[in-house]
Amino acid sequence: VGFRAAMLSTTAIMVGILGPVLFAWIGRPSSENPGEGRNVGSTQPQDPSASSAASRASIVRRLAFWTISIPFALALLAQVGFIVHQIPMLEPNVGRSNVGFAVSLMTFMAIAGRFALGLVVDRFNPRLVTAASLVSQAAALLMILQTDSVPVVLAACAIFGFSIGNLITLPPLIIDREFGAASLAIVMGLSNAISGTVGALGPALIGVIRGWSGDYSVALAVCIALELVAAALVIEWRL
């Protein structure tokens, strides 16, 4: 029916569903202190300072905060940049139909990855899981950089997609483990402000590099470097 009609129809469906949900089930915040509850089910020892919500100033002075915020900011910078440029990046080499399938496959694997991680993440150090996810994304981008083979490109997109959603899931797990449940909301807010702002620049960064270099090879190399630096930073703290 055309792109404009499709977007308008999708927006109407979203408003029709989310509007009633908003008014029917989302109420005003409770007057209780959200930090009073215990972190039920956690087996990790917490710092004495984590028993109550910390101040913003004390949070940003902690190395742990920056070894969460900076790695995820760099990872999102690369990830969002690649996702936005994926079609023009891959289409000349693998064709429109194949790149369309690659996008769908990547999205499906993103969903599968979040479900799979949710089943086992409590058994592992979330920083190690984050580092492994980032290295796998770097490896997938390297595969794309090195070959035009359709099966290999599809496999790379599947590997990259498996970790896409986890970059949203993992930060609160690390924050809860290292800052405590009482400070989760404030640390998440500050960290997301950094990583979200930096990550939003990814499409522009890739576009500028593409325009300067003439193709996507340098841009892919930059994304690989960003992923590896992020993995090194996030794993450095409290191995």
PDB file of C-alpha atoms in Angstrom:
ATOM      1  CA  VAL A   1       0.000   0.000   0.000  1.00  0.00           C
ATOM      2  CA  GLY A   2       3.016   2.287  -0.016  1.00  0.00           C
ATOM      3  CA  PHE A   3       5.457   3.361   2.669  1.00  0.00           C
ATOM      4  CA  ARG A   4       3.490   6.419   3.821  1.00  0.00           C
ATOM      5  CA  ALA A   5       0.258   4.459   4.247  1.00  0.00           C
ATOM      6  CA  ALA A   6       2.106   1.637   6.016  1.00  0.00           C
ATOM      7  CA  MET A   7       3.697   4.029   8.516  1.00  0.00           C
ATOM      8  CA  LEU A   8       0.408   5.817   9.203  1.00  0.00           C
ATOM      9  CA  SER A   9      -1.366   2.477   9.680  1.00  0.00           C
ATOM     10  CA  THR A  10       1.323   1.245  12.059  1.00  0.00           C
ATOM     11  CA  THR A  11       1.135   4.474  14.066  1.00  0.00           C
ATOM     12  CA  ALA A  12      -2.650   4.181  14.322  1.00  0.00           C
ATOM     13  CA  ILE A  13      -2.341   0.602  15.589  1.00  0.00           C
ATOM     14  CA  MET A  14       0.243   1.641  18.195  1.00  0.00           C
ATOM     15  CA  VAL A  15      -1.899   4.508  19.462  1.00  0.00           C
ATOM     16  CA  GLY A  16      -4.984   2.283  19.497  1.00  0.00           C
ATOM     17  CA  ILE A  17      -3.234  -0.338  21.645  1.00  0.00           C
ATOM     18  CA  LEU A  18      -0.886   1.726  23.818  1.00  0.00           C
ATOM     19  CA  GLY A  19      -3.416   4.472  24.620  1.00  0.00           C
ATOM     20  CA  PRO A  20      -5.876   2.214  26.479  1.00  0.00           C
ATOM     21  CA  VAL A  21      -2.992   0.325  28.125  1.00  0.00           C
ATOM     22  CA  LEU A  22      -1.540   3.600  29.419  1.00  0.00           C
ATOM     23  CA  PHE A  23      -4.773   4.771  31.010  1.00  0.00           C
ATOM     24  CA  ALA A  24      -5.953   1.354  32.215  1.00  0.00           C
ATOM     25  CA  TRP A  25      -2.840  -0.124  33.825  1.00  0.00           C
ATOM     26  CA  ILE A  26      -0.138   2.505  34.359  1.00  0.00           C
ATOM     27  CA  GLY A  27      -0.819   4.381  37.593  1.00  0.00           C
ATOM     28  CA  ARG A  28       0.952   7.022  39.593  1.00  0.00           C
ATOM     29  CA  PRO A  29       4.193   6.084  41.363  1.00  0.00           C
ATOM     30  CA  SER A  30       3.885   4.707  44.852  1.00  0.00           C
ATOM     31  CA  SER A  31       4.815   7.007  47.722  1.00  0.00           C
ATOM     32  CA  GLU A  32       7.003   4.246  49.161  1.00  0.00           C
ATOM     33  CA  ASN A  33      10.766   4.446  48.773  1.00  0.00           C
ATOM     34  CA  PRO A  34      11.617   2.081  45.902  1.00  0.00           C
ATOM     35  CA  GLY A  35      14.951   1.391  47.526  1.00  0.00           C
ATOM     36  CA  GLU A  36      13.511  -0.088  50.722  1.00  0.00           C
ATOM     37  CA  GLY A  37      12.982  -3.570  49.312  1.00  0.00           C
ATOM     38  CA  ARG A  38      15.603  -6.279  49.516  1.00  0.00           C
ATOM     39  CA  ASN A  39      17.353  -7.552  46.417  1.00  0.00           C
ATOM     40  CA  VAL A  40      15.576 -10.907  46.618  1.00  0.00           C
ATOM     41  CA  GLY A  41      17.323 -13.830  44.988  1.00  0.00           C
ATOM     42  CA  SER A  42      20.704 -12.142  44.608  1.00  0.00           C
ATOM     43  CA  THR A  43      23.635 -14.289  45.683  1.00  0.00           C
ATOM     44  CA  GLN A  44      26.210 -11.561  45.139  1.00  0.00           C
ATOM     45  CA  PRO A  45      27.601  -9.600  48.109  1.00  0.00           C
ATOM     46  CA  GLN A  46      26.893  -5.921  47.902  1.00  0.00           C
ATOM     47  CA  ASP A  47      28.896  -2.964  49.069  1.00  0.00           C
ATOM     48  CA  PRO A  48      27.763  -1.396  52.357  1.00  0.00           C
ATOM     49  CA  SER A  49      27.091   1.807  50.432  1.00  0.00           C
ATOM     50  CA  ALA A  50      24.572  -0.058  48.265  1.00  0.00           C
ATOM     51  CA  SER A  51      22.045  -0.471  51.108  1.00  0.00           C
ATOM     52  CA  SER A  52      20.431   2.859  50.208  1.00  0.00           C
ATOM     53  CA  ALA A  53      20.171   4.937  47.096  1.00  0.00           C
ATOM     54  CA  ALA A  54      23.461   6.700  46.364  1.00  0.00           C
ATOM     55  CA  SER A  55      23.779  10.319  45.288  1.00  0.00           C
ATOM     56  CA  ARG A  56      24.509  11.259  41.703  1.00  0.00           C
ATOM     57  CA  ALA A  57      27.846  12.768  42.691  1.00  0.00           C
ATOM     58  CA  SER A  58      29.000   9.601  44.442  1.00  0.00           C
ATOM     59  CA  ILE A  59      27.881   7.462  41.516  1.00  0.00           C
ATOM     60  CA  VAL A  60      29.818   9.361  38.846  1.00  0.00           C
ATOM     61  CA  ARG A  61      32.953   9.244  41.002  1.00  0.00           C
ATOM     62  CA  ARG A  62      32.988   5.446  40.956  1.00  0.00           C
ATOM     63  CA  LEU A  63      35.079   3.661  38.341  1.00  0.00           C
ATOM     64  CA  ALA A  64      32.408   0.964  38.088  1.00  0.00           C
ATOM     65  CA  PHE A  65      29.930   3.518  36.710  1.00  0.00           C
ATOM     66  CA  TRP A  66      32.246   4.543  33.885  1.00  0.00           C
ATOM     67  CA  THR A  67      33.236   0.961  33.053  1.00  0.00           C
ATOM     68  CA  ILE A  68      29.535   0.351  32.489  1.00  0.00           C
ATOM     69  CA  SER A  69      28.559   3.576  30.729  1.00  0.00           C
ATOM     70  CA  ILE A  70      31.519   3.998  28.360  1.00  0.00           C
ATOM     71  CA  PRO A  71      31.615   0.406  27.015  1.00  0.00           C
ATOM     72  CA  PHE A  72      27.886   0.318  26.324  1.00  0.00           C
ATOM     73  CA  ALA A  73      28.053   3.769  24.748  1.00  0.00           C
ATOM     74  CA  LEU A  74      30.812   2.619  22.368  1.00  0.00           C
ATOM     75  CA  ALA A  75      29.009  -0.645  21.657  1.00  0.00           C
ATOM     76  CA  LEU A  76      25.744   1.129  20.835  1.00  0.00           C
ATOM     77  CA  LEU A  77      27.642   3.623  18.687  1.00  0.00           C
ATOM     78  CA  ALA A  78      28.844   0.726  16.529  1.00  0.00           C
ATOM     79  CA  GLN A  79      25.661  -1.328  16.745  1.00  0.00           C
ATOM     80  CA  VAL A  80      23.169   1.399  15.892  1.00  0.00           C
ATOM     81  CA  GLY A  81      25.427   2.679  13.126  1.00  0.00           C
ATOM     82  CA  PHE A  82      25.627  -0.751  11.532  1.00  0.00           C
ATOM     83  CA  ILE A  83      21.905  -1.452  11.835  1.00  0.00           C
ATOM     84  CA  VAL A  84      20.914   1.829  10.172  1.00  0.00           C
ATOM     85  CA  HIS A  85      23.428   1.390   7.344  1.00  0.00           C
ATOM     86  CA  GLN A  86      23.010  -2.364   6.974  1.00  0.00           C
ATOM     87  CA  ILE A  87      20.915  -2.281   3.797  1.00  0.00           C
ATOM     88  CA  PRO A  88      23.061   0.122   1.715  1.00  0.00           C
ATOM     89  CA  MET A  89      26.168  -1.551   3.129  1.00  0.00           C
ATOM     90  CA  LEU A  90      25.235  -5.092   2.096  1.00  0.00           C
ATOM     91  CA  GLU A  91      22.930  -4.646  -0.911  1.00  0.00           C
ATOM     92  CA  PRO A  92      25.641  -3.983  -3.546  1.00  0.00           C
ATOM     93  CA  ASN A  93      27.355  -7.263  -2.658  1.00  0.00           C
ATOM     94  CA  VAL A  94      24.530  -9.673  -1.834  1.00  0.00           C
ATOM     95  CA  GLY A  95      21.479  -8.187  -3.576  1.00  0.00           C
ATOM     96  CA  ARG A  96      18.252  -6.648  -2.306  1.00  0.00           C
ATOM     97  CA  SER A  97      16.367  -9.869  -1.578  1.00  0.00           C
ATOM     98  CA  ASN A  98      19.284 -11.345   0.352  1.00  0.00           C
ATOM     99  CA  VAL A  99      19.872  -8.220   2.380  1.00  0.00           C
ATOM    100  CA  GLY A 100      16.153  -8.118   3.190  1.00  0.00           C
ATOM    101  CA  PHE A 101      16.417 -11.666   4.478  1.00  0.00           C
ATOM    102  CA  ALA A 102      19.552 -10.704   6.422  1.00  0.00           C
ATOM    103  CA  VAL A 103      17.652  -7.928   8.224  1.00  0.00           C
ATOM    104  CA  SER A 104      14.814 -10.320   9.094  1.00  0.00           C
ATOM    105  CA  LEU A 105      17.251 -12.987  10.249  1.00  0.00           C
ATOM    106  CA  MET A 106      19.133 -10.508  12.412  1.00  0.00           C
ATOM    107  CA  THR A 107      15.885  -9.371  14.040  1.00  0.00           C
ATOM    108  CA  PHE A 108      14.772 -12.940  14.724  1.00  0.00           C
ATOM    109  CA  MET A 109      18.149 -13.748  16.285  1.00  0.00           C
ATOM    110  CA  ALA A 110      17.921 -10.631  18.454  1.00  0.00           C
ATOM    111  CA  ILE A 111      14.693 -11.985  19.946  1.00  0.00           C
ATOM    112  CA  ALA A 112      16.155 -15.480  20.331  1.00  0.00           C
ATOM    113  CA  GLY A 113      19.268 -14.057  21.959  1.00  0.00           C
ATOM    114  CA  ARG A 114      17.337 -12.225  24.646  1.00  0.00           C
ATOM    115  CA  PHE A 115      15.301 -15.313  25.476  1.00  0.00           C
ATOM    116  CA  ALA A 116      18.401 -17.501  25.562  1.00  0.00           C
ATOM    117  CA  LEU A 117      20.318 -15.075  27.765  1.00  0.00           C
ATOM    118  CA  GLY A 118      17.397 -14.765  30.154  1.00  0.00           C
ATOM    119  CA  LEU A 119      17.471 -18.496  30.826  1.00  0.00           C
ATOM    120  CA  VAL A 120      21.112 -18.652  31.939  1.00  0.00           C
ATOM    121  CA  VAL A 121      22.439 -15.157  32.684  1.00  0.00           C
ATOM    122  CA  ASP A 122      22.062 -15.552  36.457  1.00  0.00           C
ATOM    123  CA  ARG A 123      24.733 -18.271  36.342  1.00  0.00           C
ATOM    124  CA  PHE A 124      27.438 -16.042  34.877  1.00  0.00           C
ATOM    125  CA  ASN A 125      29.242 -12.802  35.538  1.00  0.00           C
ATOM    126  CA  PRO A 126      27.278 -10.288  33.409  1.00  0.00           C
ATOM    127  CA  ARG A 127      30.459  -8.388  32.574  1.00  0.00           C
ATOM    128  CA  LEU A 128      31.971 -11.522  31.065  1.00  0.00           C
ATOM    129  CA  VAL A 129      28.754 -12.144  29.129  1.00  0.00           C
ATOM    130  CA  THR A 130      28.871  -8.558  27.863  1.00  0.00           C
ATOM    131  CA  ALA A 131      32.475  -8.912  26.726  1.00  0.00           C
ATOM    132  CA  ALA A 132      31.662 -12.167  24.918  1.00  0.00           C
ATOM    133  CA  SER A 133      28.692 -10.526  23.197  1.00  0.00           C
ATOM    134  CA  LEU A 134      30.784  -7.591  22.033  1.00  0.00           C
ATOM    135  CA  VAL A 135      33.580  -9.815  20.730  1.00  0.00           C
ATOM    136  CA  SER A 136      31.014 -11.904  18.835  1.00  0.00           C
ATOM    137  CA  GLN A 137      29.631  -8.756  17.206  1.00  0.00           C
ATOM    138  CA  ALA A 138      33.138  -7.660  16.246  1.00  0.00           C
ATOM    139  CA  ALA A 139      33.768 -11.094  14.731  1.00  0.00           C
ATOM    140  CA  ALA A 140      30.522 -10.867  12.760  1.00  0.00           C
ATOM    141  CA  LEU A 141      31.475  -7.465  11.361  1.00  0.00           C
ATOM    142  CA  LEU A 142      34.909  -8.817  10.443  1.00  0.00           C
ATOM    143  CA  MET A 143      33.223 -11.631   8.513  1.00  0.00           C
ATOM    144  CA  ILE A 144      31.145  -9.080   6.605  1.00  0.00           C
ATOM    145  CA  LEU A 145      34.245  -6.989   5.921  1.00  0.00           C
ATOM    146  CA  GLN A 146      36.205  -9.942   4.536  1.00  0.00           C
ATOM    147  CA  THR A 147      33.696 -11.621   2.219  1.00  0.00           C
ATOM    148  CA  ASP A 148      30.794 -11.121  -0.167  1.00  0.00           C
ATOM    149  CA  SER A 149      29.592 -14.715   0.146  1.00  0.00           C
ATOM    150  CA  VAL A 150      25.855 -14.689   0.769  1.00  0.00           C
ATOM    151  CA  PRO A 151      25.831 -17.629   3.251  1.00  0.00           C
ATOM    152  CA  VAL A 152      28.704 -16.108   5.229  1.00  0.00           C
ATOM    153  CA  VAL A 153      27.063 -12.670   5.306  1.00  0.00           C
ATOM    154  CA  LEU A 154      23.786 -14.199   6.480  1.00  0.00           C
ATOM    155  CA  ALA A 155      25.611 -16.147   9.177  1.00  0.00           C
ATOM    156  CA  ALA A 156      27.415 -12.983  10.271  1.00  0.00           C
ATOM    157  CA  CYS A 157      24.141 -11.072  10.512  1.00  0.00           C
ATOM    158  CA  ALA A 158      22.685 -13.888  12.614  1.00  0.00           C
ATOM    159  CA  ILE A 159      25.689 -13.807  14.970  1.00  0.00           C
ATOM    160  CA  PHE A 160      25.526 -10.021  15.221  1.00  0.00           C
ATOM    161  CA  GLY A 161      21.795 -10.138  15.850  1.00  0.00           C
ATOM    162  CA  PHE A 162      22.097 -12.660  18.682  1.00  0.00           C
ATOM    163  CA  SER A 163      23.661  -9.955  20.878  1.00  0.00           C
ATOM    164  CA  ILE A 164      21.647  -6.919  19.757  1.00  0.00           C
ATOM    165  CA  GLY A 165      18.960  -7.101  22.413  1.00  0.00           C
ATOM    166  CA  ASN A 166      21.398  -8.164  25.099  1.00  0.00           C
ATOM    167  CA  LEU A 167      23.103  -4.768  25.026  1.00  0.00           C
ATOM    168  CA  ILE A 168      19.863  -3.460  26.503  1.00  0.00           C
ATOM    169  CA  THR A 169      19.363  -6.339  28.934  1.00  0.00           C
ATOM    170  CA  LEU A 170      22.869  -6.520  30.392  1.00  0.00           C
ATOM    171  CA  PRO A 171      23.429  -3.006  31.838  1.00  0.00           C
ATOM    172  CA  PRO A 172      20.737  -3.279  34.560  1.00  0.00           C
ATOM    173  CA  LEU A 173      22.072  -6.716  35.529  1.00  0.00           C
ATOM    174  CA  ILE A 174      25.563  -5.306  36.037  1.00  0.00           C
ATOM    175  CA  ILE A 175      24.230  -2.233  37.841  1.00  0.00           C
ATOM    176  CA  ASP A 176      22.062  -4.283  40.199  1.00  0.00           C
ATOM    177  CA  ARG A 177      25.021  -6.521  40.996  1.00  0.00           C
ATOM    178  CA  GLU A 178      27.486  -3.704  41.689  1.00  0.00           C
ATOM    179  CA  PHE A 179      25.358  -0.813  42.946  1.00  0.00           C
ATOM    180  CA  GLY A 180      22.423  -2.599  44.558  1.00  0.00           C
ATOM    181  CA  ALA A 181      18.701  -2.478  43.867  1.00  0.00           C
ATOM    182  CA  ALA A 182      18.241   0.777  45.795  1.00  0.00           C
ATOM    183  CA  SER A 183      20.448   2.687  43.346  1.00  0.00           C
ATOM    184  CA  LEU A 184      19.356   0.864  40.205  1.00  0.00           C
ATOM    185  CA  ALA A 185      16.989   3.551  38.906  1.00  0.00           C
ATOM    186  CA  ILE A 186      19.360   6.495  39.342  1.00  0.00           C
ATOM    187  CA  VAL A 187      22.428   4.662  37.996  1.00  0.00           C
ATOM    188  CA  MET A 188      20.432   3.339  35.031  1.00  0.00           C
ATOM    189  CA  GLY A 189      19.154   6.827  34.289  1.00  0.00           C
ATOM    190  CA  LEU A 190      22.614   8.386  34.317  1.00  0.00           C
ATOM    191  CA  SER A 191      24.201   5.536  32.354  1.00  0.00           C
ATOM    192  CA  ASN A 192      21.439   5.473  29.731  1.00  0.00           C
ATOM    193  CA  ALA A 193      21.757   9.225  29.271  1.00  0.00           C
ATOM    194  CA  ILE A 194      25.387   8.703  28.287  1.00  0.00           C
ATOM    195  CA  SER A 195      25.097   5.519  26.247  1.00  0.00           C
ATOM    196  CA  GLY A 196      21.868   6.601  24.546  1.00  0.00           C
ATOM    197  CA  THR A 197      23.258   9.965  23.486  1.00  0.00           C
ATOM    198  CA  VAL A 198      26.511   8.506  22.185  1.00  0.00           C
ATOM    199  CA  GLY A 199      24.750   5.578  20.510  1.00  0.00           C
ATOM    200  CA  ALA A 200      22.415   7.934  18.654  1.00  0.00           C
ATOM    201  CA  LEU A 201      25.456   9.386  16.876  1.00  0.00           C
ATOM    202  CA  GLY A 202      26.292   6.011  15.307  1.00  0.00           C
ATOM    203  CA  PRO A 203      24.420   6.482  12.011  1.00  0.00           C
ATOM    204  CA  ALA A 204      25.976   9.920  11.516  1.00  0.00           C
ATOM    205  CA  LEU A 205      29.462   8.605  12.319  1.00  0.00           C
ATOM    206  CA  ILE A 206      29.173   5.743   9.840  1.00  0.00           C
ATOM    207  CA  GLY A 207      27.746   8.099   7.224  1.00  0.00           C
ATOM    208  CA  VAL A 208      30.582  10.602   7.631  1.00  0.00           C
ATOM    209  CA  ILE A 209      33.217   7.863   7.396  1.00  0.00           C
ATOM    210  CA  ARG A 210      31.457   6.380   4.363  1.00  0.00           C
ATOM    211  CA  GLY A 211      31.405   9.761   2.651  1.00  0.00           C
ATOM    212  CA  TRP A 212      35.047  10.426   3.444  1.00  0.00           C
ATOM    213  CA  SER A 213      36.411   7.008   2.462  1.00  0.00           C
ATOM    214  CA  GLY A 214      34.123   6.221  -0.466  1.00  0.00           C
ATOM    215  CA  ASP A 215      32.901   2.842   0.814  1.00  0.00           C
ATOM    216  CA  TYR A 216      31.950   1.060   4.023  1.00  0.00           C
ATOM    217  CA  SER A 217      35.223  -0.796   4.628  1.00  0.00           C
ATOM    218  CA  VAL A 218      36.739   1.839   6.907  1.00  0.00           C
ATOM    219  CA  ALA A 219      33.420   2.322   8.685  1.00  0.00           C
ATOM    220  CA  LEU A 220      33.209  -1.412   9.416  1.00  0.00           C
ATOM    221  CA  ALA A 221      36.790  -1.389  10.700  1.00  0.00           C
ATOM    222  CA  VAL A 222      35.920   1.485  13.037  1.00  0.00           C
ATOM    223  CA  CYS A 223      32.882  -0.417  14.318  1.00  0.00           C
ATOM    224  CA  ILE A 224      35.030  -3.491  14.964  1.00  0.00           C
ATOM    225  CA  ALA A 225      37.519  -1.372  16.901  1.00  0.00           C
ATOM    226  CA  LEU A 226      34.743   0.223  18.964  1.00  0.00           C
ATOM    227  CA  GLU A 227      33.333  -3.203  19.871  1.00  0.00           C
ATOM    228  CA  LEU A 228      36.739  -4.541  20.935  1.00  0.00           C
ATOM    229  CA  VAL A 229      37.594  -1.459  22.996  1.00  0.00           C
ATOM    230  CA  ALA A 230      34.195  -1.718  24.690  1.00  0.00           C
ATOM    231  CA  ALA A 231      34.802  -5.406  25.471  1.00  0.00           C
ATOM    232  CA  ALA A 232      38.204  -4.625  26.984  1.00  0.00           C
ATOM    233  CA  LEU A 233      36.820  -1.830  29.157  1.00  0.00           C
ATOM    234  CA  VAL A 234      33.822  -3.744  30.477  1.00  0.00           C
ATOM    235  CA  ILE A 235      35.832  -6.849  31.364  1.00  0.00           C
ATOM    236  CA  GLU A 236      38.627  -4.905  33.073  1.00  0.00           C
ATOM    237  CA  TRP A 237      36.569  -4.144  36.173  1.00  0.00           C
ATOM    238  CA  ARG A 238      36.027  -6.910  38.745  1.00  0.00           C
ATOM    239  CA  LEU A 239      36.822  -9.963  36.682  1.00  0.00           C
TER     240      LEU A 239
END
